[in-house]
Amino acid sequence: MGSIGENNFHQSDSDRIWFATLPVRYPAHLLERKEGTNADPRTFFSDQSKLLRASFLDFFEAVSQRSRGVIIASSQRCGTHLTGAYLGACEIGVPGEHFLEYLNARRSDSAEPDRLASSVRHVLNAGSGELQSAFSLVLMDYAEQIESDLEAIGLSSSLLARSMKHLTWVWLRRDWVDVAVSHYFAVKTGAWESEHGEHAPPPYAADEIYRWWRHVQATDAYWERYFQRYSLNPIELHYEQLIRDPAILTGIVARAGGNPEGLNKARLPARMPHAQCKQLYAARFRQFLAEKRSAELYQRHQERKAHAPT
């Protein structure tokens, strides 16, 4: 494969990738004149943005050359750590939320193009592990933010999906109620991973759990649109299936070009605490949803009666 420049066109055997720039638009924080510089901010940061743009182009080119790997599209609290632990032992790279370093850097008040460029290089290194022919990644709905950033620095937003389209995509899902309860626990306790140890469970709050219940539905809808937009056909994997039988990953590993024997060697994360309490909250919340649905149906029935001709 030849080198890919900002305006070059490249077509691989499996997919087409357009590495073409759009009219350059700059994020607001890159247009502010820095203290002590007399350079026009647009000219100054135009040069600076080239560094970040080049890092993304290098990243997309490298990923497009990887022959094996998996892209896990999911929502928080759906079991990405467990799934990543299994798949990461199968010689297809290291699945993880490797873009978090970039996202945290871009939110910083002191975000600089060189730091952002370095964090993009980190994504490739972290997702590859020790394998130069593999790359794996976990993506959440913040993919939308990354695509927006690509456009802001003059690149096509489609590069993220197109550069990875030849890899195996997995849509990791979980029961919406269980996701909502788990998310509520994590937010209230600050314990997002099992390594954070024991902690007191938060009090039950149906309205707050309902907020996360709606959130995971919105995320699932986002991924449905995403897959359709980029003509992706992911393997749909449910967390409940994985818990019952991890061997369900065998086909995914084989399709991704990995070694299924690694599934038996995976070092799994510890289970989060308060499983029984979460099950209790989930049962209470399902009852809440049933009552809420019944109340809504009754309200609609009363409205129809009020407007019915006499």
PDB file of N, CA and C in Angstrom, residues 173-216:
ATOM      1  N   ARG A 173     -24.594  -5.801  23.349  1.00  0.00           N
ATOM      2  CA  ARG A 173     -25.801  -5.258  23.944  1.00  0.00           C
ATOM      3  C   ARG A 173     -26.091  -5.955  25.272  1.00  0.00           C
ATOM      4  N   ARG A 174     -26.995  -5.360  26.020  1.00  0.00           N
ATOM      5  CA  ARG A 174     -27.378  -5.929  27.312  1.00  0.00           C
ATOM      6  C   ARG A 174     -28.797  -5.473  27.637  1.00  0.00           C
ATOM      7  N   ASP A 175     -29.483  -6.222  28.444  1.00  0.00           N
ATOM      8  CA  ASP A 175     -30.828  -5.848  28.875  1.00  0.00           C
ATOM      9  C   ASP A 175     -30.839  -4.409  29.377  1.00  0.00           C
ATOM     10  N   TRP A 176     -31.780  -3.609  28.854  1.00  0.00           N
ATOM     11  CA  TRP A 176     -31.795  -2.182  29.166  1.00  0.00           C
ATOM     12  C   TRP A 176     -31.948  -1.903  30.661  1.00  0.00           C
ATOM     13  N   VAL A 177     -32.756  -2.680  31.319  1.00  0.00           N
ATOM     14  CA  VAL A 177     -32.959  -2.461  32.757  1.00  0.00           C
ATOM     15  C   VAL A 177     -31.668  -2.738  33.523  1.00  0.00           C
ATOM     16  N   ASP A 178     -31.010  -3.824  33.204  1.00  0.00           N
ATOM     17  CA  ASP A 178     -29.759  -4.154  33.894  1.00  0.00           C
ATOM     18  C   ASP A 178     -28.687  -3.103  33.636  1.00  0.00           C
ATOM     19  N   VAL A 179     -28.642  -2.582  32.414  1.00  0.00           N
ATOM     20  CA  VAL A 179     -27.693  -1.506  32.103  1.00  0.00           C
ATOM     21  C   VAL A 179     -28.007  -0.273  32.933  1.00  0.00           C
ATOM     22  N   ALA A 180     -29.283   0.083  32.994  1.00  0.00           N
ATOM     23  CA  ALA A 180     -29.692   1.285  33.727  1.00  0.00           C
ATOM     24  C   ALA A 180     -29.342   1.181  35.207  1.00  0.00           C
ATOM     25  N   VAL A 181     -29.603   0.037  35.812  1.00  0.00           N
ATOM     26  CA  VAL A 181     -29.298  -0.156  37.227  1.00  0.00           C
ATOM     27  C   VAL A 181     -27.788  -0.107  37.452  1.00  0.00           C
ATOM     28  N   SER A 182     -27.029  -0.776  36.597  1.00  0.00           N
ATOM     29  CA  SER A 182     -25.577  -0.779  36.733  1.00  0.00           C
ATOM     30  C   SER A 182     -25.009   0.635  36.575  1.00  0.00           C
ATOM     31  N   HIS A 183     -25.558   1.386  35.614  1.00  0.00           N
ATOM     32  CA  HIS A 183     -25.103   2.760  35.399  1.00  0.00           C
ATOM     33  C   HIS A 183     -25.428   3.630  36.614  1.00  0.00           C
ATOM     34  N   TYR A 184     -26.606   3.440  37.159  1.00  0.00           N
ATOM     35  CA  TYR A 184     -27.011   4.192  38.346  1.00  0.00           C
ATOM     36  C   TYR A 184     -26.061   3.912  39.509  1.00  0.00           C
ATOM     37  N   PHE A 185     -25.721   2.653  39.724  1.00  0.00           N
ATOM     38  CA  PHE A 185     -24.778   2.289  40.786  1.00  0.00           C
ATOM     39  C   PHE A 185     -23.428   2.966  40.557  1.00  0.00           C
ATOM     40  N   ALA A 186     -22.932   2.907  39.331  1.00  0.00           N
ATOM     41  CA  ALA A 186     -21.614   3.456  39.037  1.00  0.00           C
ATOM     42  C   ALA A 186     -21.569   4.965  39.262  1.00  0.00           C
ATOM     43  N   VAL A 187     -22.608   5.649  38.804  1.00  0.00           N
ATOM     44  CA  VAL A 187     -22.647   7.110  38.951  1.00  0.00           C
ATOM     45  C   VAL A 187     -22.742   7.509  40.422  1.00  0.00           C
ATOM     46  N   LYS A 188     -23.582   6.818  41.161  1.00  0.00           N
ATOM     47  CA  LYS A 188     -23.811   7.183  42.555  1.00  0.00           C
ATOM     48  C   LYS A 188     -22.636   6.821  43.466  1.00  0.00           C
ATOM     49  N   THR A 189     -21.935   5.736  43.152  1.00  0.00           N
ATOM     50  CA  THR A 189     -20.846   5.296  44.025  1.00  0.00           C
ATOM     51  C   THR A 189     -19.478   5.741  43.535  1.00  0.00           C
ATOM     52  N   GLY A 190     -19.384   6.103  42.245  1.00  0.00           N
ATOM     53  CA  GLY A 190     -18.086   6.450  41.677  1.00  0.00           C
ATOM     54  C   GLY A 190     -17.229   5.244  41.364  1.00  0.00           C
ATOM     55  N   ALA A 191     -17.774   4.055  41.539  1.00  0.00           N
ATOM     56  CA  ALA A 191     -17.034   2.810  41.282  1.00  0.00           C
ATOM     57  C   ALA A 191     -17.457   2.265  39.924  1.00  0.00           C
ATOM     58  N   TRP A 192     -16.633   2.515  38.905  1.00  0.00           N
ATOM     59  CA  TRP A 192     -16.954   2.091  37.550  1.00  0.00           C
ATOM     60  C   TRP A 192     -16.333   0.742  37.207  1.00  0.00           C
ATOM     61  N   GLU A 193     -15.351   0.307  38.003  1.00  0.00           N
ATOM     62  CA  GLU A 193     -14.681  -0.959  37.745  1.00  0.00           C
ATOM     63  C   GLU A 193     -14.600  -1.761  39.036  1.00  0.00           C
ATOM     64  N   SER A 194     -14.483  -3.071  38.893  1.00  0.00           N
ATOM     65  CA  SER A 194     -14.450  -3.945  40.061  1.00  0.00           C
ATOM     66  C   SER A 194     -13.227  -3.701  40.926  1.00  0.00           C
ATOM     67  N   GLU A 195     -12.162  -3.175  40.334  1.00  0.00           N
ATOM     68  CA  GLU A 195     -10.938  -2.940  41.095  1.00  0.00           C
ATOM     69  C   GLU A 195     -11.104  -1.846  42.144  1.00  0.00           C
ATOM     70  N   HIS A 196     -12.213  -1.113  42.070  1.00  0.00           N
ATOM     71  CA  HIS A 196     -12.445  -0.060  43.053  1.00  0.00           C
ATOM     72  C   HIS A 196     -12.872  -0.618  44.406  1.00  0.00           C
ATOM     73  N   GLY A 197     -13.127  -1.920  44.459  1.00  0.00           N
ATOM     74  CA  GLY A 197     -13.397  -2.574  45.740  1.00  0.00           C
ATOM     75  C   GLY A 197     -14.834  -2.416  46.203  1.00  0.00           C
ATOM     76  N   GLU A 198     -15.040  -2.781  47.466  1.00  0.00           N
ATOM     77  CA  GLU A 198     -16.382  -2.744  48.047  1.00  0.00           C
ATOM     78  C   GLU A 198     -16.837  -1.305  48.303  1.00  0.00           C
ATOM     79  N   HIS A 199     -18.144  -1.115  48.240  1.00  0.00           N
ATOM     80  CA  HIS A 199     -18.724   0.190  48.526  1.00  0.00           C
ATOM     81  C   HIS A 199     -20.186  -0.030  48.892  1.00  0.00           C
ATOM     82  N   ALA A 200     -20.730   0.933  49.614  1.00  0.00           N
ATOM     83  CA  ALA A 200     -22.127   0.828  50.027  1.00  0.00           C
ATOM     84  C   ALA A 200     -23.040   1.072  48.831  1.00  0.00           C
ATOM     85  N   PRO A 201     -24.085   0.279  48.658  1.00  0.00           N
ATOM     86  CA  PRO A 201     -25.009   0.489  47.539  1.00  0.00           C
ATOM     87  C   PRO A 201     -25.802   1.773  47.737  1.00  0.00           C
ATOM     88  N   PRO A 202     -26.138   2.461  46.657  1.00  0.00           N
ATOM     89  CA  PRO A 202     -26.942   3.679  46.780  1.00  0.00           C
ATOM     90  C   PRO A 202     -28.395   3.323  47.049  1.00  0.00           C
ATOM     91  N   PRO A 203     -29.168   4.253  47.580  1.00  0.00           N
ATOM     92  CA  PRO A 203     -30.597   3.985  47.791  1.00  0.00           C
ATOM     93  C   PRO A 203     -31.317   3.857  46.457  1.00  0.00           C
ATOM     94  N   TYR A 204     -32.376   3.086  46.441  1.00  0.00           N
ATOM     95  CA  TYR A 204     -33.153   2.890  45.214  1.00  0.00           C
ATOM     96  C   TYR A 204     -33.832   4.196  44.825  1.00  0.00           C
ATOM     97  N   ALA A 205     -33.741   4.540  43.532  1.00  0.00           N
ATOM     98  CA  ALA A 205     -34.371   5.757  43.023  1.00  0.00           C
ATOM     99  C   ALA A 205     -34.849   5.497  41.600  1.00  0.00           C
ATOM    100  N   ALA A 206     -36.124   5.193  41.452  1.00  0.00           N
ATOM    101  CA  ALA A 206     -36.675   4.801  40.155  1.00  0.00           C
ATOM    102  C   ALA A 206     -36.505   5.885  39.099  1.00  0.00           C
ATOM    103  N   ASP A 207     -36.723   7.143  39.472  1.00  0.00           N
ATOM    104  CA  ASP A 207     -36.636   8.228  38.491  1.00  0.00           C
ATOM    105  C   ASP A 207     -35.227   8.354  37.919  1.00  0.00           C
ATOM    106  N   GLU A 208     -34.211   8.170  38.757  1.00  0.00           N
ATOM    107  CA  GLU A 208     -32.841   8.284  38.273  1.00  0.00           C
ATOM    108  C   GLU A 208     -32.447   7.076  37.430  1.00  0.00           C
ATOM    109  N   ILE A 209     -32.910   5.904  37.802  1.00  0.00           N
ATOM    110  CA  ILE A 209     -32.654   4.713  36.985  1.00  0.00           C
ATOM    111  C   ILE A 209     -33.356   4.858  35.638  1.00  0.00           C
ATOM    112  N   TYR A 210     -34.533   5.460  35.658  1.00  0.00           N
ATOM    113  CA  TYR A 210     -35.284   5.673  34.416  1.00  0.00           C
ATOM    114  C   TYR A 210     -34.480   6.521  33.436  1.00  0.00           C
ATOM    115  N   ARG A 211     -33.756   7.493  33.965  1.00  0.00           N
ATOM    116  CA  ARG A 211     -32.928   8.347  33.104  1.00  0.00           C
ATOM    117  C   ARG A 211     -31.917   7.503  32.332  1.00  0.00           C
ATOM    118  N   TRP A 212     -31.268   6.546  33.004  1.00  0.00           N
ATOM    119  CA  TRP A 212     -30.269   5.714  32.341  1.00  0.00           C
ATOM    120  C   TRP A 212     -30.921   4.670  31.446  1.00  0.00           C
ATOM    121  N   TRP A 213     -32.122   4.272  31.776  1.00  0.00           N
ATOM    122  CA  TRP A 213     -32.883   3.364  30.923  1.00  0.00           C
ATOM    123  C   TRP A 213     -33.146   4.012  29.570  1.00  0.00           C
ATOM    124  N   ARG A 214     -33.499   5.275  29.585  1.00  0.00           N
ATOM    125  CA  ARG A 214     -33.711   6.011  28.330  1.00  0.00           C
ATOM    126  C   ARG A 214     -32.385   6.244  27.602  1.00  0.00           C
ATOM    127  N   HIS A 215     -31.327   6.436  28.388  1.00  0.00           N
ATOM    128  CA  HIS A 215     -30.012   6.692  27.794  1.00  0.00           C
ATOM    129  C   HIS A 215     -29.533   5.509  26.958  1.00  0.00           C
ATOM    130  N   VAL A 216     -29.655   4.294  27.484  1.00  0.00           N
ATOM    131  CA  VAL A 216     -29.160   3.133  26.741  1.00  0.00           C
ATOM    132  C   VAL A 216     -30.025   2.872  25.509  1.00  0.00           C
TER     133      VAL A 216
END
